[in-house]
Amino acid sequence: MSPKPGVTRTDRRSLPAGSADRVGHTHDPGRSIGLGLVGWLGHSPPWFVTPQNRSFLVGSTRTIRVAVIPGDGVGEEVAAAGRDVLEASAAASHGKFAFEWEEFPWGCQYYTDTGRMMAEDGLQQLRGFEAVYFGAVGWKSVPDHISLWGLRLAICQGFDQWVNIRPVRFLPGVTSPLRKADDTPLDWIVVRENSEGEYSGFGGRNLSARGDGQEVAVQSALFTEFGCERIIRFAFELARTRDRPKVTGVTKSNAQQFGMVLWDEVFDRVRRDYPDVDADSCLVDAMAARFVLQPESLSVVVASNLHGDVLSDLGSALAGSLGLAASANLNPERTAPSMFEPVHGSAPDIAGRGIANPIGAIGSGALMLRHLGLPDEAARIDRAIETTTAAGNLPPDLGGRTGTKDLTAAIIDNLDA
């Protein structure tokens, strides 16, 4: 049956990169998850071999090739700050590793000039790097859905970066709207499915509708058993590495009776493989309340694309500001580079004023080091951030007066503190 005029219908050929191959695919989940946790565990599984080794040795120094996409607005400022801290970390390694950077001018200005958010062969250009370091995307002259799908999501889905990790960190010296943050150690990680779900891009608009108010838009979510299992299993493996091994699954199966029911069934099946990990499930609306009222009950939270996106932003706000939030978009199999970026947007209202909070970008650089098998160096950056905020060096979004460059310099000074 052919589709009606004006209605977009998706088929298998229009699935996001890799999705068509995933349907009915069999795999060894343990090996895939182990690849993703290299660096997060602080060691490699005994069978680990990097499928594509993009770093190289010059003498005894490991040179790591990183693609930089500053993007738009404050993205340029915070990406530069993150690079400065990463360069300082490399310098302090006494020849253990160094960076080779290549910057790409993609973003909304590139779209204005060329009609594309990135080069037509952009993924091919990025594929040879070990990591992608991203600033922010978005500008008022370009619709948000164009800037997001044309660049960030194009990279995430094109490189099958199916894990999005967003730690929620409560830093010393930073005031949280949560009263419990003053006397309760709070530390949790949101593990977000990053390749399908509600952000699959399936649907369409009936542009041939006749008459005012007659248009129809359909936005579909794609949940595959394979996609659900690999992200849930990743969350359980990550929980095993934490002081409090616990996973909370986020669902809305009472209202979304197909995709979320599948999600729940896979969660219940996978949890039986991890008797050493506490597990529970929570409806997404109740989970939003739990973030505020019972944050101490959380350790690892695993959620679908949309739910993880919203909840992790809430967690960052509870920690003090979106400007604090770091994230990693991981390709655990390492068949393509992973991407690291702050959670915040391009903030056109403060761009160029030198007051953007660089902590999210700097923390994302630490996540990148952890993924690249340099956990000690990553921890050193994390400690430097904590030392800096504890001393009262805070940017304006946290109630302070320290600008982007001065805050970055303070963090660099504290790398050896």
Short mmCIF file of C-alpha atoms in Angstrom, two decimals:
data_model
loop_
_atom_site.label_atom_id
_atom_site.label_comp_id
_atom_site.label_asym_id
_atom_site.label_seq_id
_atom_site.Cartn_x
_atom_site.Cartn_y
_atom_site.Cartn_z
CA MET A 1 0.00 0.00 0.00
CA SER A 2 1.55 3.31 -1.08
CA PRO A 3 1.67 6.22 1.35
CA LYS A 4 -0.81 9.04 1.01
CA PRO A 5 0.39 12.24 -0.69
CA GLY A 6 2.17 14.57 1.68
CA VAL A 7 2.85 11.90 4.31
CA THR A 8 6.41 10.79 5.00
CA ARG A 9 6.75 7.09 5.72
CA THR A 10 10.03 5.67 6.89
CA ASP A 11 11.32 2.24 5.98
CA ARG A 12 14.31 0.07 6.87
CA ARG A 13 16.54 1.92 4.42
CA SER A 14 16.03 5.20 6.30
CA LEU A 15 17.05 3.86 9.71
CA PRO A 16 19.82 5.76 11.50
CA ALA A 17 23.30 4.56 10.67
CA GLY A 18 23.76 1.02 11.91
CA SER A 19 20.13 0.48 12.91
CA ALA A 20 19.25 -1.75 9.98
CA ASP A 21 22.13 -4.03 10.86
CA ARG A 22 21.10 -4.10 14.51
CA VAL A 23 17.63 -5.54 13.90
CA GLY A 24 17.87 -9.24 14.73
CA HIS A 25 21.61 -8.92 15.23
CA THR A 26 23.38 -11.32 17.57
CA HIS A 27 26.42 -10.25 19.49
CA ASP A 28 28.62 -10.85 22.49
CA PRO A 29 27.36 -8.19 24.90
CA GLY A 30 30.09 -8.86 27.42
CA ARG A 31 32.84 -8.02 24.95
CA SER A 32 31.09 -4.89 23.75
CA ILE A 33 30.49 -3.61 27.26
CA GLY A 34 34.05 -4.37 28.29
CA LEU A 35 35.35 -2.28 25.42
CA GLY A 36 33.26 0.64 26.58
CA LEU A 37 34.42 0.39 30.18
CA VAL A 38 38.12 0.47 29.38
CA GLY A 39 39.34 3.55 31.25
CA TRP A 40 36.21 3.70 33.38
CA LEU A 41 37.43 0.56 35.16
CA GLY A 42 41.00 1.79 35.23
CA HIS A 43 42.19 -1.33 33.43
CA SER A 44 41.54 -3.29 30.27
CA PRO A 45 39.79 -6.66 30.11
CA PRO A 46 42.34 -9.39 29.33
CA TRP A 47 40.97 -9.83 25.81
CA PHE A 48 40.90 -6.12 24.94
CA VAL A 49 42.28 -5.05 21.58
CA THR A 50 41.41 -1.64 20.15
CA PRO A 51 39.72 -2.32 16.76
CA GLN A 52 41.13 0.91 15.33
CA ASN A 53 44.12 2.38 17.11
CA ARG A 54 44.14 6.06 16.20
CA SER A 55 46.94 7.15 18.54
CA PHE A 56 50.60 6.60 17.75
CA LEU A 57 53.95 6.67 19.50
CA VAL A 58 56.67 9.23 18.95
CA GLY A 59 59.58 7.83 20.89
CA SER A 60 57.95 6.78 24.15
CA THR A 61 55.16 9.39 23.98
CA ARG A 62 51.64 8.39 23.03
CA THR A 63 50.21 11.00 20.65
CA ILE A 64 46.41 11.19 20.73
CA ARG A 65 44.67 12.62 17.67
CA VAL A 66 41.58 14.63 18.60
CA ALA A 67 39.14 16.44 16.32
CA VAL A 68 37.84 19.69 17.80
CA ILE A 69 34.46 21.15 16.82
CA PRO A 70 34.02 24.37 18.84
CA GLY A 71 30.63 24.98 17.20
CA ASP A 72 28.66 28.08 18.09
CA GLY A 73 28.43 30.77 20.76
CA VAL A 74 30.19 29.95 24.01
CA GLY A 75 31.17 26.61 22.51
CA GLU A 76 34.27 28.30 21.10
CA GLU A 77 35.24 29.70 24.49
CA VAL A 78 34.70 26.58 26.57
CA ALA A 79 36.30 24.27 24.00
CA ALA A 80 39.41 26.47 24.09
CA ALA A 81 39.39 26.31 27.90
CA GLY A 82 39.10 22.54 27.86
CA ARG A 83 41.97 22.25 25.41
CA ASP A 84 44.17 24.41 27.65
CA VAL A 85 43.52 22.12 30.62
CA LEU A 86 44.11 18.97 28.56
CA GLU A 87 47.36 20.41 27.22
CA ALA A 88 48.45 21.20 30.77
CA SER A 89 47.59 17.65 31.79
CA ALA A 90 49.68 16.29 28.93
CA ALA A 91 52.59 18.55 29.85
CA ALA A 92 52.41 17.28 33.43
CA SER A 93 52.58 13.67 32.23
CA HIS A 94 56.33 14.07 31.51
CA GLY A 95 56.10 12.62 28.03
CA LYS A 96 53.53 9.91 28.74
CA PHE A 97 51.10 11.37 26.20
CA ALA A 98 50.55 14.39 23.98
CA PHE A 99 47.73 15.71 21.82
CA GLU A 100 47.50 16.39 18.13
CA TRP A 101 44.49 18.62 17.50
CA GLU A 102 42.64 19.42 14.30
CA GLU A 103 39.85 22.00 14.40
CA PHE A 104 36.76 21.90 12.19
CA PRO A 105 34.73 25.09 11.52
CA TRP A 106 31.34 23.39 11.48
CA GLY A 107 28.25 24.93 13.03
CA CYS A 108 25.60 27.52 12.30
CA GLN A 109 27.92 29.97 10.53
CA TYR A 110 29.09 27.12 8.33
CA TYR A 111 25.41 26.38 7.62
CA THR A 112 24.79 30.01 6.68
CA ASP A 113 27.74 29.90 4.28
CA THR A 114 27.20 26.45 2.76
CA GLY A 115 23.69 25.23 3.56
CA ARG A 116 25.13 22.36 5.64
CA MET A 117 26.00 22.08 9.32
CA MET A 118 29.08 20.01 8.49
CA ALA A 119 30.97 19.00 5.38
CA GLU A 120 29.28 16.41 3.19
CA ASP A 121 32.09 13.97 3.95
CA GLY A 122 32.33 15.11 7.57
CA LEU A 123 32.01 11.66 9.11
CA GLN A 124 34.76 10.36 6.86
CA GLN A 125 36.99 13.25 7.93
CA LEU A 126 36.37 12.51 11.62
CA ARG A 127 36.66 8.75 11.45
CA GLY A 128 40.45 8.70 11.64
CA PHE A 129 40.57 10.46 15.02
CA GLU A 130 40.64 8.84 18.43
CA ALA A 131 38.09 11.25 19.88
CA VAL A 132 35.93 14.24 19.03
CA TYR A 133 35.91 17.21 21.42
CA PHE A 134 32.76 19.28 20.94
CA GLY A 135 31.81 22.74 22.20
CA ALA A 136 28.15 23.62 21.65
CA VAL A 137 25.75 24.01 18.74
CA GLY A 138 22.91 26.42 18.02
CA TRP A 139 22.28 29.99 16.95
CA LYS A 140 19.15 32.08 16.59
CA SER A 141 19.49 32.31 12.79
CA VAL A 142 19.20 28.52 12.34
CA PRO A 143 16.24 26.43 13.58
CA ASP A 144 17.32 24.21 16.47
CA HIS A 145 16.21 20.97 14.82
CA ILE A 146 18.41 21.75 11.82
CA SER A 147 21.50 22.60 13.86
CA LEU A 148 21.10 19.58 16.14
CA TRP A 149 20.31 16.96 13.50
CA GLY A 150 22.81 18.40 11.06
CA LEU A 151 25.81 18.17 13.36
CA ARG A 152 25.67 16.67 16.83
CA LEU A 153 23.10 13.94 16.20
CA ALA A 154 24.62 13.24 12.79
CA ILE A 155 27.89 12.38 14.55
CA CYS A 156 26.30 10.44 17.42
CA GLN A 157 24.16 8.27 15.17
CA GLY A 158 26.64 8.07 12.30
CA PHE A 159 29.31 6.72 14.65
CA ASP A 160 26.87 4.56 16.66
CA GLN A 161 27.74 6.36 19.88
CA TRP A 162 25.00 4.49 21.66
CA VAL A 163 26.02 5.33 25.23
CA ASN A 164 25.61 8.83 26.63
CA ILE A 165 27.13 9.16 30.10
CA ARG A 166 26.28 12.19 32.21
CA PRO A 167 27.71 12.22 35.74
CA VAL A 168 25.90 14.41 38.27
CA ARG A 169 28.61 15.99 40.44
CA PHE A 170 28.06 18.08 43.56
CA LEU A 171 31.14 20.27 43.89
CA PRO A 172 32.50 21.80 47.10
CA GLY A 173 31.81 25.51 47.34
CA VAL A 174 28.86 25.33 44.95
CA THR A 175 25.42 25.98 46.41
CA SER A 176 22.78 23.44 45.44
CA PRO A 177 19.03 24.07 45.62
CA LEU A 178 18.85 20.69 47.37
CA ARG A 179 19.03 21.01 51.15
CA LYS A 180 20.27 17.41 51.35
CA ALA A 181 23.36 18.33 49.35
CA ASP A 182 24.78 20.11 52.40
CA ASP A 183 25.06 17.02 54.59
CA THR A 184 24.54 14.03 52.27
CA PRO A 185 27.14 12.71 49.82
CA LEU A 186 25.38 12.78 46.45
CA ASP A 187 26.92 11.22 43.37
CA TRP A 188 25.12 9.51 40.54
CA ILE A 189 25.51 8.84 36.83
CA VAL A 190 22.80 8.97 34.19
CA VAL A 191 23.36 6.38 31.46
CA ARG A 192 21.27 7.44 28.48
CA GLU A 193 20.47 5.35 25.41
CA ASN A 194 21.86 7.48 22.61
CA SER A 195 21.02 5.82 19.29
CA GLU A 196 17.29 5.15 19.09
CA GLY A 197 14.20 5.63 21.26
CA GLU A 198 12.39 8.94 21.04
CA TYR A 199 15.19 10.61 19.04
CA SER A 200 15.20 8.11 16.18
CA GLY A 201 13.99 10.73 13.72
CA PHE A 202 11.06 8.66 12.48
CA GLY A 203 7.87 10.36 11.40
CA GLY A 204 6.64 13.09 9.13
CA ARG A 205 4.24 15.95 8.52
CA ASN A 206 1.18 15.99 6.29
CA LEU A 207 2.17 19.07 4.36
CA SER A 208 -0.70 18.64 1.87
CA ALA A 209 -3.34 19.23 4.54
CA ARG A 210 -6.13 21.48 3.33
CA GLY A 211 -7.44 24.24 5.51
CA ASP A 212 -6.18 25.93 8.63
CA GLY A 213 -5.60 23.66 11.61
CA GLN A 214 -5.68 20.46 9.54
CA GLU A 215 -1.98 19.56 9.47
CA VAL A 216 -0.89 16.35 11.20
CA ALA A 217 2.61 15.53 12.46
CA VAL A 218 3.74 12.08 13.58
CA GLN A 219 6.88 11.48 15.66
CA SER A 220 7.65 7.83 16.33
CA ALA A 221 10.02 6.19 18.79
CA LEU A 222 12.08 3.12 17.91
CA PHE A 223 12.95 0.59 20.61
CA THR A 224 14.83 -2.56 19.64
CA GLU A 225 15.53 -5.45 21.96
CA PHE A 226 19.18 -5.23 20.95
CA GLY A 227 19.38 -1.50 21.69
CA CYS A 228 17.63 -1.84 25.04
CA GLU A 229 19.79 -4.74 26.17
CA ARG A 230 23.15 -3.24 25.36
CA ILE A 231 22.50 0.05 27.18
CA ILE A 232 20.95 -1.65 30.21
CA ARG A 233 23.81 -4.14 30.40
CA PHE A 234 26.30 -1.28 30.14
CA ALA A 235 24.62 0.37 33.13
CA PHE A 236 24.88 -2.78 35.22
CA GLU A 237 28.55 -3.25 34.32
CA LEU A 238 29.23 0.37 35.25
CA ALA A 239 27.39 -0.07 38.56
CA ARG A 240 29.74 -2.93 39.45
CA THR A 241 32.64 -0.47 39.43
CA ARG A 242 31.04 1.93 41.91
CA ASP A 243 31.10 2.00 45.70
CA ARG A 244 27.33 1.54 45.69
CA PRO A 245 26.46 -1.02 42.98
CA LYS A 246 22.90 -0.08 42.15
CA VAL A 247 20.94 0.51 38.94
CA THR A 248 17.60 2.27 38.65
CA GLY A 249 15.76 1.84 35.38
CA VAL A 250 13.51 4.65 34.17
CA THR A 251 10.29 3.75 32.38
CA LYS A 252 6.86 4.98 31.36
CA SER A 253 5.36 1.61 30.48
CA ASN A 254 2.04 2.42 32.08
CA ALA A 255 1.33 4.86 29.22
CA GLN A 256 3.76 3.80 26.45
CA GLN A 257 2.51 0.27 26.06
CA PHE A 258 4.88 -0.97 23.36
CA GLY A 259 8.41 0.44 23.45
CA MET A 260 8.58 0.96 27.20
CA VAL A 261 7.06 -2.44 27.93
CA LEU A 262 9.85 -3.97 25.84
CA TRP A 263 12.34 -1.83 27.79
CA ASP A 264 10.96 -3.15 31.09
CA GLU A 265 11.06 -6.75 29.95
CA VAL A 266 14.69 -6.45 28.88
CA PHE A 267 15.59 -4.67 32.14
CA ASP A 268 14.01 -7.46 34.19
CA ARG A 269 15.84 -10.11 32.19
CA VAL A 270 19.26 -8.41 32.33
CA ARG A 271 19.07 -7.68 36.07
CA ARG A 272 18.97 -11.43 36.75
CA ASP A 273 22.50 -11.66 35.33
CA TYR A 274 23.75 -9.28 38.04
CA PRO A 275 22.73 -10.65 41.46
CA ASP A 276 25.49 -8.55 43.02
CA VAL A 277 23.90 -5.29 41.83
CA ASP A 278 20.81 -3.81 43.50
CA ALA A 279 18.16 -2.89 40.94
CA ASP A 280 14.82 -1.17 40.85
CA SER A 281 12.56 0.47 38.28
CA CYS A 282 10.78 3.81 38.48
CA LEU A 283 8.29 5.72 36.32
CA VAL A 284 9.90 8.80 34.79
CA ASP A 285 7.56 11.28 36.47
CA ALA A 286 8.20 9.68 39.85
CA MET A 287 11.91 9.68 39.04
CA ALA A 288 11.87 13.46 38.54
CA ALA A 289 10.47 13.79 42.05
CA ARG A 290 12.99 11.27 43.35
CA PHE A 291 15.89 13.32 41.97
CA VAL A 292 14.70 16.15 44.22
CA LEU A 293 13.37 14.31 47.27
CA GLN A 294 15.52 11.15 47.49
CA PRO A 295 18.74 11.79 45.55
CA GLU A 296 20.71 9.69 48.03
CA SER A 297 18.86 6.62 46.71
CA LEU A 298 20.54 6.91 43.29
CA SER A 299 23.81 5.54 41.92
CA VAL A 300 23.44 4.58 38.24
CA VAL A 301 20.28 5.64 36.42
CA VAL A 302 19.61 4.08 33.01
CA ALA A 303 17.05 5.70 30.75
CA SER A 304 15.84 6.03 27.20
CA ASN A 305 17.03 8.84 24.95
CA LEU A 306 14.39 11.42 25.88
CA HIS A 307 14.05 10.47 29.54
CA GLY A 308 17.82 10.45 30.04
CA ASP A 309 18.16 13.82 28.33
CA VAL A 310 15.61 15.54 30.55
CA LEU A 311 16.59 13.85 33.82
CA SER A 312 20.30 14.52 33.40
CA ASP A 313 19.59 18.22 32.83
CA LEU A 314 17.53 18.21 36.02
CA GLY A 315 20.40 16.55 37.86
CA SER A 316 22.84 19.19 36.61
CA ALA A 317 20.56 21.99 37.76
CA LEU A 318 20.28 20.36 41.18
CA ALA A 319 24.09 20.27 41.34
CA GLY A 320 24.09 24.03 40.79
CA SER A 321 24.12 24.79 37.07
CA LEU A 322 23.96 23.24 33.62
CA GLY A 323 27.38 24.78 33.14
CA LEU A 324 28.85 22.11 35.43
CA ALA A 325 27.61 19.14 33.43
CA ALA A 326 29.98 17.00 31.39
CA SER A 327 29.03 14.20 29.03
CA ALA A 328 30.49 11.42 26.93
CA ASN A 329 28.96 9.92 23.78
CA LEU A 330 30.61 6.52 23.55
CA ASN A 331 31.10 4.01 20.80
CA PRO A 332 32.02 1.15 23.16
CA GLU A 333 33.22 -1.13 20.36
CA ARG A 334 35.66 1.64 19.34
CA THR A 335 34.89 1.14 15.66
CA ALA A 336 34.58 4.94 15.44
CA PRO A 337 35.65 7.84 17.64
CA SER A 338 33.64 8.78 20.71
CA MET A 339 32.60 12.39 21.34
CA PHE A 340 32.90 14.47 24.51
CA GLU A 341 30.98 17.69 25.18
CA PRO A 342 29.47 19.86 27.89
CA VAL A 343 25.72 19.47 28.32
CA HIS A 344 24.92 23.18 28.09
CA GLY A 345 23.97 24.97 24.89
CA SER A 346 25.63 27.76 22.92
CA ALA A 347 24.20 30.57 25.13
CA PRO A 348 24.13 33.35 22.51
CA ASP A 349 23.19 35.88 25.21
CA ILE A 350 26.60 35.65 26.89
CA ALA A 351 28.77 34.58 23.94
CA GLY A 352 31.93 36.65 23.60
CA ARG A 353 31.66 38.20 27.05
CA GLY A 354 34.24 35.93 28.68
CA ILE A 355 31.93 34.74 31.46
CA ALA A 356 30.92 31.28 30.22
CA ASN A 357 31.36 28.47 32.74
CA PRO A 358 34.07 26.14 31.36
CA ILE A 359 33.70 23.42 34.02
CA GLY A 360 31.36 21.26 31.93
CA ALA A 361 33.77 21.33 29.00
CA ILE A 362 36.80 20.69 31.22
CA GLY A 363 35.00 17.82 32.93
CA SER A 364 34.18 16.40 29.50
CA GLY A 365 37.89 16.46 28.75
CA ALA A 366 38.42 14.38 31.89
CA LEU A 367 35.81 11.90 30.65
CA MET A 368 37.73 11.74 27.38
CA LEU A 369 40.97 10.89 29.18
CA ARG A 370 39.17 8.19 31.15
CA HIS A 371 37.81 6.67 27.95
CA LEU A 372 41.29 6.78 26.40
CA GLY A 373 42.72 4.70 29.23
CA LEU A 374 44.16 7.55 31.31
CA PRO A 375 42.06 7.37 34.50
CA ASP A 376 44.73 8.83 36.80
CA GLU A 377 45.04 11.94 34.63
CA ALA A 378 41.25 12.23 34.47
CA ALA A 379 41.02 12.03 38.26
CA ARG A 380 43.67 14.75 38.54
CA ILE A 381 41.50 17.12 36.50
CA ASP A 382 38.44 16.26 38.58
CA ARG A 383 40.35 17.01 41.78
CA ALA A 384 41.62 20.30 40.34
CA ILE A 385 38.04 21.36 39.59
CA GLU A 386 37.00 20.53 43.17
CA THR A 387 39.96 22.38 44.67
CA THR A 388 39.18 25.42 42.53
CA THR A 389 35.49 25.65 43.43
CA ALA A 390 36.19 24.93 47.10
CA ALA A 391 38.47 27.99 47.14
CA GLY A 392 35.58 30.17 45.98
CA ASN A 393 36.61 30.55 42.35
CA LEU A 394 33.15 30.46 40.78
CA PRO A 395 31.78 31.76 37.46
CA PRO A 396 28.77 34.10 37.30
CA ASP A 397 26.24 31.32 36.73
CA LEU A 398 27.23 29.97 40.15
CA GLY A 399 27.07 33.36 41.84
CA GLY A 400 30.77 34.18 41.47
CA ARG A 401 32.79 36.70 39.50
CA THR A 402 35.52 34.57 37.97
CA GLY A 403 35.63 34.76 34.17
CA THR A 404 36.26 31.90 31.77
CA LYS A 405 40.00 32.44 31.35
CA ASP A 406 40.74 33.07 35.03
CA LEU A 407 38.73 30.03 36.11
CA THR A 408 40.56 27.89 33.57
CA ALA A 409 43.92 29.20 34.78
CA ALA A 410 42.97 28.41 38.39
CA ILE A 411 42.07 24.83 37.47
CA ILE A 412 45.40 24.44 35.65
CA ASP A 413 47.25 25.80 38.69
CA ASN A 414 45.49 23.22 40.85
CA LEU A 415 46.37 20.21 38.70
CA ASP A 416 49.25 19.47 41.03
CA ALA A 417 47.49 20.55 44.22
#
